[in-house]
mmCIF file of C-alpha atoms in Angstrom:
data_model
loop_
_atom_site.group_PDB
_atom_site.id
_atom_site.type_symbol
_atom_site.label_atom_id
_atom_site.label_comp_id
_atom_site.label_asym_id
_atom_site.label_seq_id
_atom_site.Cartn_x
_atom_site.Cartn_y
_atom_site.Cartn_z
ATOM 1 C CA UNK A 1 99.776 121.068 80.097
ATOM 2 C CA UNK A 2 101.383 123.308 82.148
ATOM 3 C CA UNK A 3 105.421 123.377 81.657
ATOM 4 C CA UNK A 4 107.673 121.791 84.218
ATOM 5 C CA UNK A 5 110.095 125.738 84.120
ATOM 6 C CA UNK A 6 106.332 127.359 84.817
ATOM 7 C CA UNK A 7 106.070 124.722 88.009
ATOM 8 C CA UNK A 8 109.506 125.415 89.011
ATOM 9 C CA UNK A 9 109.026 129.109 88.805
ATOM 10 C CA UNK A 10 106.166 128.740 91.279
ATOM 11 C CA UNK A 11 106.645 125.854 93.352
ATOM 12 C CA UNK A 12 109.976 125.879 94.046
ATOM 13 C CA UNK A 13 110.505 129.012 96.269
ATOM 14 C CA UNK A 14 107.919 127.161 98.631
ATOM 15 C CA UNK A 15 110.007 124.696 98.996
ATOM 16 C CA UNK A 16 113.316 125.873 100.327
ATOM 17 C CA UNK A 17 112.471 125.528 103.972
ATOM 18 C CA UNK A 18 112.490 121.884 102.965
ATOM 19 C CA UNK A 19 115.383 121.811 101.451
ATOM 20 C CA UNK A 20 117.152 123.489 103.997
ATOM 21 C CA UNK A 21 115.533 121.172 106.725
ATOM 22 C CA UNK A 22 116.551 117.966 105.186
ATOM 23 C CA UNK A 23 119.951 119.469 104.986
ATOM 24 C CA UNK A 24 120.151 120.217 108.273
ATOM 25 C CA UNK A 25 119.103 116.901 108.998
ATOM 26 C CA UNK A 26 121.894 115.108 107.133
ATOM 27 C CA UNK A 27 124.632 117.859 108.232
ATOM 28 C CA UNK A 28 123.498 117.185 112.027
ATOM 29 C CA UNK A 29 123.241 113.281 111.948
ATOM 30 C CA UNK A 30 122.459 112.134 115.253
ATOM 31 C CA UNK A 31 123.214 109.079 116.742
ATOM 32 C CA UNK A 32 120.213 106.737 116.103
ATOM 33 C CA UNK A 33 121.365 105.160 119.716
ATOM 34 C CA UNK A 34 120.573 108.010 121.668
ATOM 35 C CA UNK A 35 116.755 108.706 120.905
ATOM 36 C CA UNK A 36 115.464 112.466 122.085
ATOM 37 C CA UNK A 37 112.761 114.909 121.298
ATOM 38 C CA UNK A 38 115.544 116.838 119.838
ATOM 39 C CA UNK A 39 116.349 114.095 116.910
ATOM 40 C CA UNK A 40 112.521 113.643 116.515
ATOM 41 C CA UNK A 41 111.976 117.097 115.857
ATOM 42 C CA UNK A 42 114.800 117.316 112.931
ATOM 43 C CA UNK A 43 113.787 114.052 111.620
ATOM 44 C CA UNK A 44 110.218 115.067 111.660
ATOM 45 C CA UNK A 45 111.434 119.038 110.625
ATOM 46 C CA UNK A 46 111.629 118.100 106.305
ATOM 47 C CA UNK A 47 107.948 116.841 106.347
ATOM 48 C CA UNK A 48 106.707 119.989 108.533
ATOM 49 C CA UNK A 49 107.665 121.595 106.015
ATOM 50 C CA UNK A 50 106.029 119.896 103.393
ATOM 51 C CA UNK A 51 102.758 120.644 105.331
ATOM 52 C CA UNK A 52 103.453 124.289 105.518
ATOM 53 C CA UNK A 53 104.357 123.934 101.539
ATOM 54 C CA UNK A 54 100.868 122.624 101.195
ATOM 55 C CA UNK A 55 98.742 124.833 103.481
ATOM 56 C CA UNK A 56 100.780 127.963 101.473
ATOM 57 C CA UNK A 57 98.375 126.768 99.236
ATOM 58 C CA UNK A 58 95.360 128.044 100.860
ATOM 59 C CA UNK A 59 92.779 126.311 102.985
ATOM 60 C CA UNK A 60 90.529 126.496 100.548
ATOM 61 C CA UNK A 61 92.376 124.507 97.899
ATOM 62 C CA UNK A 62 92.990 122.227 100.366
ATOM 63 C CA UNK A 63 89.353 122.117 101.161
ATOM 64 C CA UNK A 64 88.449 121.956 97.457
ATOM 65 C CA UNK A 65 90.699 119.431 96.254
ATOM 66 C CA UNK A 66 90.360 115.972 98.690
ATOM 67 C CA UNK A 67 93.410 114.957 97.034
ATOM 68 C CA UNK A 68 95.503 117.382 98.237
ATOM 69 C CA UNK A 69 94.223 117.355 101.432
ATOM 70 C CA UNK A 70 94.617 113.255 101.790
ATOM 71 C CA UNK A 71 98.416 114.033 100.896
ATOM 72 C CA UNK A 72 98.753 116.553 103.881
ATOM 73 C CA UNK A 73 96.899 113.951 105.936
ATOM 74 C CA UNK A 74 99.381 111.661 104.606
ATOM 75 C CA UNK A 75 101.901 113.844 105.597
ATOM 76 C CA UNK A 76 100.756 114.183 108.780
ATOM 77 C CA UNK A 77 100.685 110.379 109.978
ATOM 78 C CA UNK A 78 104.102 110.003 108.236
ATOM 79 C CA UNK A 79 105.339 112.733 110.313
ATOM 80 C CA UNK A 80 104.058 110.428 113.460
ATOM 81 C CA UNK A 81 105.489 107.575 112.004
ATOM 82 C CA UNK A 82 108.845 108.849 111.943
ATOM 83 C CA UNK A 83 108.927 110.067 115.720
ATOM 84 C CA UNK A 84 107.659 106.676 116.692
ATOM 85 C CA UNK A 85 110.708 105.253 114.512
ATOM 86 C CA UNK A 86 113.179 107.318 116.410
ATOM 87 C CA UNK A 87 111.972 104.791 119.763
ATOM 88 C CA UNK A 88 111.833 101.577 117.425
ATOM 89 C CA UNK A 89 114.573 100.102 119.694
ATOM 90 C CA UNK A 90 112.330 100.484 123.052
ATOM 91 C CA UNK A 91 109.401 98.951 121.067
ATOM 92 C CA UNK A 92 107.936 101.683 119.087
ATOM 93 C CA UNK A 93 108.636 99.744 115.680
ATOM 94 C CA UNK A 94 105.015 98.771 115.140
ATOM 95 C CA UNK A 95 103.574 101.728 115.963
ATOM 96 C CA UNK A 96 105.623 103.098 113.149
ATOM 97 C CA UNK A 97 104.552 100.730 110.991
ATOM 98 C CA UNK A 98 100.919 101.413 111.682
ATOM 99 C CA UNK A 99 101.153 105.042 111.259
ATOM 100 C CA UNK A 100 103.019 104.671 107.591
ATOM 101 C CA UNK A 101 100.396 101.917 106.421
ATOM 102 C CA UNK A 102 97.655 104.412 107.262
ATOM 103 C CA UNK A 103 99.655 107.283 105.302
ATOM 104 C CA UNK A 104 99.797 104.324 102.111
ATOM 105 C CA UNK A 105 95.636 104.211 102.447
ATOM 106 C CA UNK A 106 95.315 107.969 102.158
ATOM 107 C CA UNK A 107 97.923 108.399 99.351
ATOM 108 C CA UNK A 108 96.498 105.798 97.414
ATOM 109 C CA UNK A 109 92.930 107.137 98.222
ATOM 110 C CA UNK A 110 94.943 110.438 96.977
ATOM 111 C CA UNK A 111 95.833 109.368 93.683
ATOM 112 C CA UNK A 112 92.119 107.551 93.069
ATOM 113 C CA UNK A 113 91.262 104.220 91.212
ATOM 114 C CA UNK A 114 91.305 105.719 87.775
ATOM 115 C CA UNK A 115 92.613 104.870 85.419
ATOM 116 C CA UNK A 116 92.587 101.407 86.458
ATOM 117 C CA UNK A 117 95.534 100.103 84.593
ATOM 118 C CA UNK A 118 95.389 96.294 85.233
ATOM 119 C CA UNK A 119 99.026 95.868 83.626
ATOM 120 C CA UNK A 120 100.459 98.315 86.184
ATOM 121 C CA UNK A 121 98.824 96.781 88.906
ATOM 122 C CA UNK A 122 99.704 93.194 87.976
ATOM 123 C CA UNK A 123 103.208 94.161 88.136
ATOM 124 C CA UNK A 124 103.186 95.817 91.753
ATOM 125 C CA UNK A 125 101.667 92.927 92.212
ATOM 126 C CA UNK A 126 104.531 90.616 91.157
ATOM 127 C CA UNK A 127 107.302 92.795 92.707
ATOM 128 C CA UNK A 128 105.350 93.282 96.262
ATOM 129 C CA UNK A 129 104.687 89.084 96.038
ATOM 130 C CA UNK A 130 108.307 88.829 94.973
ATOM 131 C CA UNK A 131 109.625 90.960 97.817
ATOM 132 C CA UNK A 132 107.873 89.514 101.147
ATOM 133 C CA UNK A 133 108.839 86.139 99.433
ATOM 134 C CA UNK A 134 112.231 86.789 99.790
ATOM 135 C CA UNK A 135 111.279 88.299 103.409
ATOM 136 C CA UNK A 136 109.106 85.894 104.871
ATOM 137 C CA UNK A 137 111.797 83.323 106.130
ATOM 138 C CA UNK A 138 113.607 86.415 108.231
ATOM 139 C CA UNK A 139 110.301 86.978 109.994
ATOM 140 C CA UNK A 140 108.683 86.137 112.951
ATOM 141 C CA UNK A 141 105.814 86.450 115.303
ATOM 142 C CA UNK A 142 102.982 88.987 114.545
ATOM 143 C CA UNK A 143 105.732 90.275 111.861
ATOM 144 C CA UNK A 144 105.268 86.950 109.487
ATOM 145 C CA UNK A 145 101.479 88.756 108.902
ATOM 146 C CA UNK A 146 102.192 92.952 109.692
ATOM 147 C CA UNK A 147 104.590 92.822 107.070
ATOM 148 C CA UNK A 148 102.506 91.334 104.884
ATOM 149 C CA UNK A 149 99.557 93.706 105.183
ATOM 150 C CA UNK A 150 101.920 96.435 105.085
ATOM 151 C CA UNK A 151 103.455 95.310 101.592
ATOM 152 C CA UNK A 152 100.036 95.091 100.188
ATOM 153 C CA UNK A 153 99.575 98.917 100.891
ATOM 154 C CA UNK A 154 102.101 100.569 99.770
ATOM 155 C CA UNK A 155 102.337 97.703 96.692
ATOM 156 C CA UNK A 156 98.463 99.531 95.974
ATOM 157 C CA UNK A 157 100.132 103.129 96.294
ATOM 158 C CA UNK A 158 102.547 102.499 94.151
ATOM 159 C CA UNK A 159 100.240 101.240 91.860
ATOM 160 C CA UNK A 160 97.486 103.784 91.687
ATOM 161 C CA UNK A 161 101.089 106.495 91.343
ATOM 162 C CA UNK A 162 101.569 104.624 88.702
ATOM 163 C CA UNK A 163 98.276 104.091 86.851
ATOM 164 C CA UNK A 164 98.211 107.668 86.727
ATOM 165 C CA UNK A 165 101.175 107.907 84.136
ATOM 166 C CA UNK A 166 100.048 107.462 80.701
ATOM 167 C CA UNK A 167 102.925 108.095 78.673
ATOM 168 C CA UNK A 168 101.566 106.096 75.456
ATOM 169 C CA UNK A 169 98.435 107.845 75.253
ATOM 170 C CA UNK A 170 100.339 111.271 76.601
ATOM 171 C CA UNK A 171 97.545 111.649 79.146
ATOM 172 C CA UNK A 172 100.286 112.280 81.824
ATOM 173 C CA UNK A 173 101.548 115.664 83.950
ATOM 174 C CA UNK A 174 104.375 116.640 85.577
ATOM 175 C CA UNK A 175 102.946 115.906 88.875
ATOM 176 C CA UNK A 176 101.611 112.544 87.865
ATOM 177 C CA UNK A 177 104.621 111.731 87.267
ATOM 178 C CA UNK A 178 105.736 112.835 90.211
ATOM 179 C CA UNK A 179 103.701 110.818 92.450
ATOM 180 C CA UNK A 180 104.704 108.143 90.421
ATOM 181 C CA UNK A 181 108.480 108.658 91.586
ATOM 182 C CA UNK A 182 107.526 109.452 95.168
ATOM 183 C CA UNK A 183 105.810 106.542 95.466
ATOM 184 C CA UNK A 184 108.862 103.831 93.978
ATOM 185 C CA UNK A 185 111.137 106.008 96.318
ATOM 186 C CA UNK A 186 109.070 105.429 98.960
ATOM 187 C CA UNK A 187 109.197 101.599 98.156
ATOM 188 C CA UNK A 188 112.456 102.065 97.858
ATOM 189 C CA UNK A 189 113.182 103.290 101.225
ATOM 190 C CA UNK A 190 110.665 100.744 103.281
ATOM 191 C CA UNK A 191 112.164 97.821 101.748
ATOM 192 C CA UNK A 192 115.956 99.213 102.676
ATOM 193 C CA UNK A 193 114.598 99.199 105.980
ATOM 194 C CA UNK A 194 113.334 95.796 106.178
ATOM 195 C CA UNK A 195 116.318 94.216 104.667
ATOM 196 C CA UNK A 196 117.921 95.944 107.164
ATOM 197 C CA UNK A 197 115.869 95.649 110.532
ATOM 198 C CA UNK A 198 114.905 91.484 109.602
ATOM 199 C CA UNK A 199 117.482 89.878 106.876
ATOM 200 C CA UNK A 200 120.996 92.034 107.000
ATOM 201 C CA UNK A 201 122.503 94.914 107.884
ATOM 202 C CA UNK A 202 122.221 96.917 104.586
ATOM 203 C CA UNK A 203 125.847 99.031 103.991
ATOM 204 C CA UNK A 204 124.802 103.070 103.932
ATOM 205 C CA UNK A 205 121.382 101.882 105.372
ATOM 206 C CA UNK A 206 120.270 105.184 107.177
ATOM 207 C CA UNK A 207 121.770 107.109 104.101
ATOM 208 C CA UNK A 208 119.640 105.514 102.165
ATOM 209 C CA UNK A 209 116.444 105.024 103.584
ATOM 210 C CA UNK A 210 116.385 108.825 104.728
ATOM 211 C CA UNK A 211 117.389 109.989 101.100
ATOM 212 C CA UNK A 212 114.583 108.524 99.177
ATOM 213 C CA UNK A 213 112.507 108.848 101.695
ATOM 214 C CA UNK A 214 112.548 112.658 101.785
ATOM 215 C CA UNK A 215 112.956 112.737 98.036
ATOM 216 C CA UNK A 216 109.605 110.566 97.992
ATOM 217 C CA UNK A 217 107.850 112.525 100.695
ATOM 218 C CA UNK A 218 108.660 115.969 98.413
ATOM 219 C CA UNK A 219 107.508 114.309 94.877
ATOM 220 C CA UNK A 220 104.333 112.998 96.669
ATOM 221 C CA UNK A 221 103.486 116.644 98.417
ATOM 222 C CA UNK A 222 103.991 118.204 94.777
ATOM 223 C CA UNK A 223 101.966 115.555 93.156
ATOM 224 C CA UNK A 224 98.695 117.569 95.061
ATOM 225 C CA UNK A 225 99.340 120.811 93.561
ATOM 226 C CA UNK A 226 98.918 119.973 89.854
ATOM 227 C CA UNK A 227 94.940 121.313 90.129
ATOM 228 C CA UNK A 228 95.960 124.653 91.361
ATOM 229 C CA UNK A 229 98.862 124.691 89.094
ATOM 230 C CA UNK A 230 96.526 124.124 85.930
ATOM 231 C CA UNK A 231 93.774 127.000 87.008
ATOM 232 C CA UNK A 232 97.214 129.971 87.887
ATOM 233 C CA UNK A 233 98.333 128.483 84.476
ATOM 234 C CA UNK A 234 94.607 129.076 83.030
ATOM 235 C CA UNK A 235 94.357 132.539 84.498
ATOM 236 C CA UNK A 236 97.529 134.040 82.849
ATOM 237 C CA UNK A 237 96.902 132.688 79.971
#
């Protein structure tokens, strides 16, 4: 297994431009009442990054490895997502939504069916039945069912992330782990927002959502390198 310092070493140098984009994000904080292209394209700025992180790569891992390149395709829609979120007041809200359940699909397609892990999914399944529960008398309209399909995705994400984490039988990596994070960060974050645009305003709402969404966005992205970690690892060996 390779070591979390030897990822860190390697990894983390492409990922500085992302660090320094989210920061500049939460340093500039516009006003969520005055959509622009501008705010879109620092909202939007974190997760360009984490494409270019991912292309630095090489084409040909990408190419190789359909995991990785279902996470930049991931990355991709999300980035569309959030630009259609910047308009949710003038409507956009569902187009948002679409784009994000389509990123869930190719994450969990990402991450694969196996192991299976019935335990781990029963549970997502409890929590994801056990949030729109508590959602379903706020909603209304087409939302009563949207919602609903959308908490079935990302409740399957986050339950292939974290089938993938064996830590009894020690069949886990770093970057398993990792996805497995990203993924309950990026629950996290959606279910901030819905508490927050159908039940009540949530105190530090946009603090929060925005936090572990980046945070999830990052984990996610570094979940795809673990193959190409393993063979650089192999090779100096």
């Amino acid at each position: 297994m390779v070591s979390p310092v030897t990822v860190v070493k390697s990894e983390g140098p492409k990922l500085v431009p992302f660090f320094k984009a989210t920061c500049v994000y939460f340093v500039l904080w516009l006003p969520t009442s005055s959509p622009s292209w501008f705010s879109a394209l620092i909202k939007c700025l974190p997760i360009f990054c984490l494409w270019v992180f991912l292309l630095a790569h090489g084409i040909n891992f990408l190419v190789s490895h359909q995991s990785a390149s279902r996470i930049l395709a991931g990355l991709i829609f999300s980035a569309v997502g959030d630009a259609f979120l910047i308009w949710q007041e003038q409507g956009y809200f569902i187009h948002g939504l679409l784009m994000f359940a389509i990123t869930h699909i190719l994450y969990s397609s990402a991450f694969g069916m196996k192991p299976l892990d019935l335990k781990a999914g029963l549970l997502m399944g409890v929590v994801s039945s056990s949030c729109y529960a508590f959602l379903y008398s706020y909603l209304s309209g087409p939302f009563t069912y949207l919602v609903a399909v959308y908490i079935a995705l990302i409740g399957f994400m986050g339950w292939r992330a974290m089938a993938g984490v064996q830590l009894c039988n020690d069949l886990w990596t770093w970057t398993k782990l990792s996805a497995c994070v990203g993924a309950m960060l990026f629950m996290v974050s959606d279910l901030t927002i819905a508490l927050n645009e159908f039940c009540f305003p949530v105190p530090y709402s946009r603090f929060i959502i925005m936090a572990t969404y980046y945070a999830a966005q990052m984990l996610i992205a570094l979940s795809a390198v673990e193959t190409r970690d393993e063979e650089d690892f192999r090779k100096r060996s």
